[in-house]
Short mmCIF file of C-alpha atoms in Angstrom, two decimals:
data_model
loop_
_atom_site.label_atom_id
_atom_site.label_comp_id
_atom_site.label_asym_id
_atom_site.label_seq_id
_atom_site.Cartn_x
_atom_site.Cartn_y
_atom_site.Cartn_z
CA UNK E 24 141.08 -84.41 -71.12
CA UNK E 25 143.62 -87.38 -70.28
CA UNK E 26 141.36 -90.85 -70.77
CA UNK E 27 142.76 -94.71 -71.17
CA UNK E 28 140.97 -97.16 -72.78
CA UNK E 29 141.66 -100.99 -72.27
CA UNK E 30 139.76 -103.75 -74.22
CA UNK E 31 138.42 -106.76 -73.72
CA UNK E 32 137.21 -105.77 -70.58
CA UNK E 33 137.10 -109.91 -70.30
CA UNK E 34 138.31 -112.61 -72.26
CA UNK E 35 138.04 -116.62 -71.97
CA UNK E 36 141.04 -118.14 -74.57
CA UNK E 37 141.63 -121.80 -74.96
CA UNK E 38 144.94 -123.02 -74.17
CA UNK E 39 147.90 -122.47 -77.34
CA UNK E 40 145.86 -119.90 -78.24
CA UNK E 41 146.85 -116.61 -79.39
CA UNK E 42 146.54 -113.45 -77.22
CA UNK E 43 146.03 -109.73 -78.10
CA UNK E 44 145.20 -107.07 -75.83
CA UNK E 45 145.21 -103.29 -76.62
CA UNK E 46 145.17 -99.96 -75.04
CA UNK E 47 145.45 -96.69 -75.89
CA UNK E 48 145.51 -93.64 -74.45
CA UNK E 49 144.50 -90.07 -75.19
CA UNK E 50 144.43 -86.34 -74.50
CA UNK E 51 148.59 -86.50 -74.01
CA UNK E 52 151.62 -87.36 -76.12
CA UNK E 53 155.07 -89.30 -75.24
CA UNK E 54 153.29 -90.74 -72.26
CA UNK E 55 155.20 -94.03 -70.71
CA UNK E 56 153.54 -96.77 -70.73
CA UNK E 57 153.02 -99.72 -68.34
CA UNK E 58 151.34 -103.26 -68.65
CA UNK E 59 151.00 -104.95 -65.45
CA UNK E 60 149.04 -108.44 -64.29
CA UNK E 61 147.10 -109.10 -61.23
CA UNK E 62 146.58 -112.63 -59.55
CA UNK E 63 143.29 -113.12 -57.78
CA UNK E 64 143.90 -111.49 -54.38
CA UNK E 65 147.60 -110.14 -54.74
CA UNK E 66 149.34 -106.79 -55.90
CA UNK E 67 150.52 -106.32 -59.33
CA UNK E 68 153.63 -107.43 -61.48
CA UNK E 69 154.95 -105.24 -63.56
CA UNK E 70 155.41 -107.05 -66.88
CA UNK E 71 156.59 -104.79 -69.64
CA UNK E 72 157.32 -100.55 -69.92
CA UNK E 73 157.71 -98.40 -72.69
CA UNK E 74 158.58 -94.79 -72.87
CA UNK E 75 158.31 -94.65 -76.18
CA UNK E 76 157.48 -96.09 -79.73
CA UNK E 77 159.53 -99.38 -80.13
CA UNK E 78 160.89 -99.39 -76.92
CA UNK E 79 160.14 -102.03 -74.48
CA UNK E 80 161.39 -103.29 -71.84
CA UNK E 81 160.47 -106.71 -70.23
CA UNK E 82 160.47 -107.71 -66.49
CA UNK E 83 159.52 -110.85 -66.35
CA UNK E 84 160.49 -113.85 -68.39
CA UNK E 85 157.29 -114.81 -69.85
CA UNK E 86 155.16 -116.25 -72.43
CA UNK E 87 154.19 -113.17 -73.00
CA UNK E 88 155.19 -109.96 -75.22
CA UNK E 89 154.55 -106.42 -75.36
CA UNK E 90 154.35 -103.61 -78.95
CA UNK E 91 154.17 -100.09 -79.60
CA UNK E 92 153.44 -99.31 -82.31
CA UNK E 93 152.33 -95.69 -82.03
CA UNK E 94 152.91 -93.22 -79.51
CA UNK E 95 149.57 -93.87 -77.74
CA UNK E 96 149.11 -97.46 -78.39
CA UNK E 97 150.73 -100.52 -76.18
CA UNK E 98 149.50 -103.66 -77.01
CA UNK E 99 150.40 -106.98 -75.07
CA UNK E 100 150.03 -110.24 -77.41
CA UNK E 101 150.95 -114.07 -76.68
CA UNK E 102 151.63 -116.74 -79.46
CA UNK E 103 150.51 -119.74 -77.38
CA UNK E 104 148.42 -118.89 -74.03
CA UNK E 105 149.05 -121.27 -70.69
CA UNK E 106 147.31 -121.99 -68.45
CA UNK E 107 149.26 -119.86 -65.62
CA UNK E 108 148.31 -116.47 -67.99
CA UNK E 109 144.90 -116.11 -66.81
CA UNK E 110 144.40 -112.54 -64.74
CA UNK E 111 143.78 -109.55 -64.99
CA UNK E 112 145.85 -107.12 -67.06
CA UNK E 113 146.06 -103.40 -66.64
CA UNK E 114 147.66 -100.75 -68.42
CA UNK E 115 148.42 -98.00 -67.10
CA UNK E 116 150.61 -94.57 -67.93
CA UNK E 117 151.88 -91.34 -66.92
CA UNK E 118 153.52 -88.32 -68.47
CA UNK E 119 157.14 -88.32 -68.71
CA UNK E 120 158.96 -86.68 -65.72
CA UNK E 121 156.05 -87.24 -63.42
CA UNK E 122 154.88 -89.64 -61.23
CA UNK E 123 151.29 -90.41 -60.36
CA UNK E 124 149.78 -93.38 -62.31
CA UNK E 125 146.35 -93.34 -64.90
CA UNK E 126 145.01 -96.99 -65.03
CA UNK E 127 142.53 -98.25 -67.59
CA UNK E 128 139.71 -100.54 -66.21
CA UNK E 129 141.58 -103.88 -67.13
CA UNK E 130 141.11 -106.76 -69.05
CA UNK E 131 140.11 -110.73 -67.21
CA UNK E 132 142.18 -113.20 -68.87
CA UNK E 133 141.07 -116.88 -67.73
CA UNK E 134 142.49 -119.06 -70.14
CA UNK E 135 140.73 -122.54 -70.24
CA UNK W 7 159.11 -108.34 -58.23
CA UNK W 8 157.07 -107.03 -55.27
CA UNK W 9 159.01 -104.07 -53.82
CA UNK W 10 157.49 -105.00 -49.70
CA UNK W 11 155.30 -106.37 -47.27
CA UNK W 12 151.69 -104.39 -46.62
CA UNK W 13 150.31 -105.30 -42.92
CA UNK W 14 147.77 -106.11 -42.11
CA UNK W 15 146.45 -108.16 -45.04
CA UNK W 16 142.86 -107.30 -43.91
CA UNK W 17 141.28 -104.95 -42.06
CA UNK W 18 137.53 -105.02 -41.06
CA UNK W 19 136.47 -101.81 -39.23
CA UNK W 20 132.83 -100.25 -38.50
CA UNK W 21 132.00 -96.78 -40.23
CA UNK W 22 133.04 -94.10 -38.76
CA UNK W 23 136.22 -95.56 -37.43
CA UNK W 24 139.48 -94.83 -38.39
CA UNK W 25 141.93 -97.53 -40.10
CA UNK W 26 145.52 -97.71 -40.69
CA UNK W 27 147.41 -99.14 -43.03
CA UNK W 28 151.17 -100.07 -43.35
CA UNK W 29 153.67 -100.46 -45.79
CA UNK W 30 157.63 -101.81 -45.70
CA UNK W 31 159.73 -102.02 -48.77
CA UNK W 32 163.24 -102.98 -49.32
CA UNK W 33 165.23 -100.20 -51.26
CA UNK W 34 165.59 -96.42 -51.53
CA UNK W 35 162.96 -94.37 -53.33
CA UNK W 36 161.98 -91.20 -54.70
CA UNK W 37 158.55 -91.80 -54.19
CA UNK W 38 155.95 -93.27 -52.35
CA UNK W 39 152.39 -94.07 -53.58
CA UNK W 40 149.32 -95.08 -52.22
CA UNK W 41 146.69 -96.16 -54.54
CA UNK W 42 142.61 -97.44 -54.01
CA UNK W 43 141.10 -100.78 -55.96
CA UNK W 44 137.49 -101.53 -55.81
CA UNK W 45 136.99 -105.15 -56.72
CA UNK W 46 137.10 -105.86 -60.54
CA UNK W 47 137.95 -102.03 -61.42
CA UNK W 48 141.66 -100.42 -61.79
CA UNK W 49 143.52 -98.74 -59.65
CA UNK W 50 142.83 -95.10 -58.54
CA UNK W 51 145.83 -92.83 -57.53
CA UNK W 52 145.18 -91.28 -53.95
CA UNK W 53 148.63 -89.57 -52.96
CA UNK W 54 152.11 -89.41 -53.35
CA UNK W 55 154.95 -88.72 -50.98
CA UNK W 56 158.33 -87.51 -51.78
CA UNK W 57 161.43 -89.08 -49.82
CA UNK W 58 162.06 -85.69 -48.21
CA UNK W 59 158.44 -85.56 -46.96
CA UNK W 60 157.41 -87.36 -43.70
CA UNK W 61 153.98 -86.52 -43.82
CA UNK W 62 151.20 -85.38 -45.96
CA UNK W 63 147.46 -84.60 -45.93
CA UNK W 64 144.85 -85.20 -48.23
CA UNK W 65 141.01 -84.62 -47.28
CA UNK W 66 140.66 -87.53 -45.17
CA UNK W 67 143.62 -89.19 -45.94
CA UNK W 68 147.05 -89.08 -44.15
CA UNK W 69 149.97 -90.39 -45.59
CA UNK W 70 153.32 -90.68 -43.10
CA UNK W 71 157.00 -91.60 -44.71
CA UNK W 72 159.83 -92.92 -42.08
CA UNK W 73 162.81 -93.63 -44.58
CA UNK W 74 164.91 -94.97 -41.79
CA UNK W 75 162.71 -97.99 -41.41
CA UNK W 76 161.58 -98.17 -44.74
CA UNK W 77 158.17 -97.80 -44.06
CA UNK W 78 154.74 -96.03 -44.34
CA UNK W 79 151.36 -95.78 -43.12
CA UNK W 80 147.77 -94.78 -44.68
CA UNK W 81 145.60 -93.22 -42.12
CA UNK W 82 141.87 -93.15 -43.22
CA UNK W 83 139.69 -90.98 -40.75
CA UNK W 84 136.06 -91.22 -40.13
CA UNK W 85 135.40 -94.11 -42.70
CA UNK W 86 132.71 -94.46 -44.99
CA UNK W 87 131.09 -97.80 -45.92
CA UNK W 88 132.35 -96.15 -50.07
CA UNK W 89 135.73 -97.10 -48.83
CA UNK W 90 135.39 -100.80 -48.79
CA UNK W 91 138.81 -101.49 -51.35
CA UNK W 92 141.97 -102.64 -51.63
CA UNK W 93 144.89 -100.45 -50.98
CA UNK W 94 148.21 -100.41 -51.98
CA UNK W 95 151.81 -99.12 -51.96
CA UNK W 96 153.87 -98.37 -54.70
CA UNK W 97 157.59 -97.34 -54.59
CA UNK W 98 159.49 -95.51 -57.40
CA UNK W 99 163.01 -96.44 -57.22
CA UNK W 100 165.96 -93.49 -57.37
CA UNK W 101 167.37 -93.13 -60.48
CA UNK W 102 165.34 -95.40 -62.51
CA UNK W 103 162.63 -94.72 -65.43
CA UNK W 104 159.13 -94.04 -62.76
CA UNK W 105 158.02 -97.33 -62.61
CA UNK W 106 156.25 -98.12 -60.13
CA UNK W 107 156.65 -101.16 -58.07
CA UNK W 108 153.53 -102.72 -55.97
CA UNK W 109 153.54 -104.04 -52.41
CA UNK W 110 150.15 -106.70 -52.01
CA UNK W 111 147.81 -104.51 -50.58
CA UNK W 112 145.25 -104.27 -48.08
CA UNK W 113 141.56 -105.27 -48.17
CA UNK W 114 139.76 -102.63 -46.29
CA UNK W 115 135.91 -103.51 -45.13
CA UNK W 116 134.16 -100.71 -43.30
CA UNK W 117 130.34 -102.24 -41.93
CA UNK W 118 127.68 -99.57 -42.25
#
């Protein structure tokens, strides 16, 4: 079966410090992948989307940056965190030519 | 960006009652999405509509598609106290890659 896996499931980071957040997903191959952030109480912004190894493509200017390294692996990452960082993160996929989202549980990003 | 407006913001019913949902966006789509979030957790797919379709069923959920206006509606019959969440829309854009874009959602509480 199809699962997604997201870790940290939470996460308190100083400020200007470095970020790394992974997930992976299984049961599938060539899936696209999607990283997305969530302020308290609104919808979600689509940051960065890959559909497949190497390829990314940003959304939003950001202090932020996005990897794949593997087929089933998307990793977002920060150099410096701010302040305006903290939320919570969600991946999320779905098989190529098809529509319907898998998301993993997410990961709370308060950055003090 | 955030693809529309969701109305109302939140919604406060008893169990047993029904409650509707809306959604606006601001471009043509392919697809429409409606998707459940239960506070802290990720988001759960509930049903997709095609821009062709102008209604569709799903147990007790009912999903209606007016491209004209550039709007939809989640109809949630007989609710249960379980479906205390947030709700929201997601358009997928003609001719681009699937992603999906997120309206802000609804907060649904239904009172035992």
């Amino acid at each position: 079966s199809q699962t997604i896996h997201q870790w940290p499931a939470t996460l308190v980071q100083p400020v200007g410090s470095p970020l790394s957040l992974e997930c992976t997903v299984e049961g599938t191959s060539n899936p696209n992948l999607y990283w997305y952030r969530q302020a308290a109480g609104r919808g979600l912004q689509l940051l960065f989307y890959s559909v497949g190894i190497g390829q990314i493509s940003s959304e939003v200017p950001q202090n932020l940056s996005a990897s794949r390294p593997q087929d089933r692996q998307f990793i977002l990452s920060s150099k410096k965190l701010l302040l305006s960082d903290s939320g919570f993160y969600l991946c999320a996929w779905n098989p190529q030519g098809k529509y319907g989202y898998t998301f993993g549980s997410g990961t709370r990003l308060t950055v003090v | 960006s955030q693809q529309g407006e969701e109305d109302p913001q939140a919604l406060s019913i008893q169990e047993g009652e029904n409650a509707t949902m809306n959604c606006s966006y601001k471009t043509s789509i392919n697809n429409l999405q409606w998707y459940r979030q239960n506070s802290g957790r990720g988001l759960v797919h509930l049903i997709l509509i095609r821009s062709n379709e102008r209604e569709k069923h799903s147990g007790r959920l009912r999903v209606t598609l007016d491209t004209s206006k550039k709007s939809s509606s989640l109809l949630i019959t007989a609710s249960r106290a379980a479906d205390t969440a947030s709700y929201f829309c997601a358009t997928v854009g003609s001719g681009n890659t699937g992603k999906l874009i997120f309206g802000q959602g609804t907060t649904l509480q239904v009172k035992p």
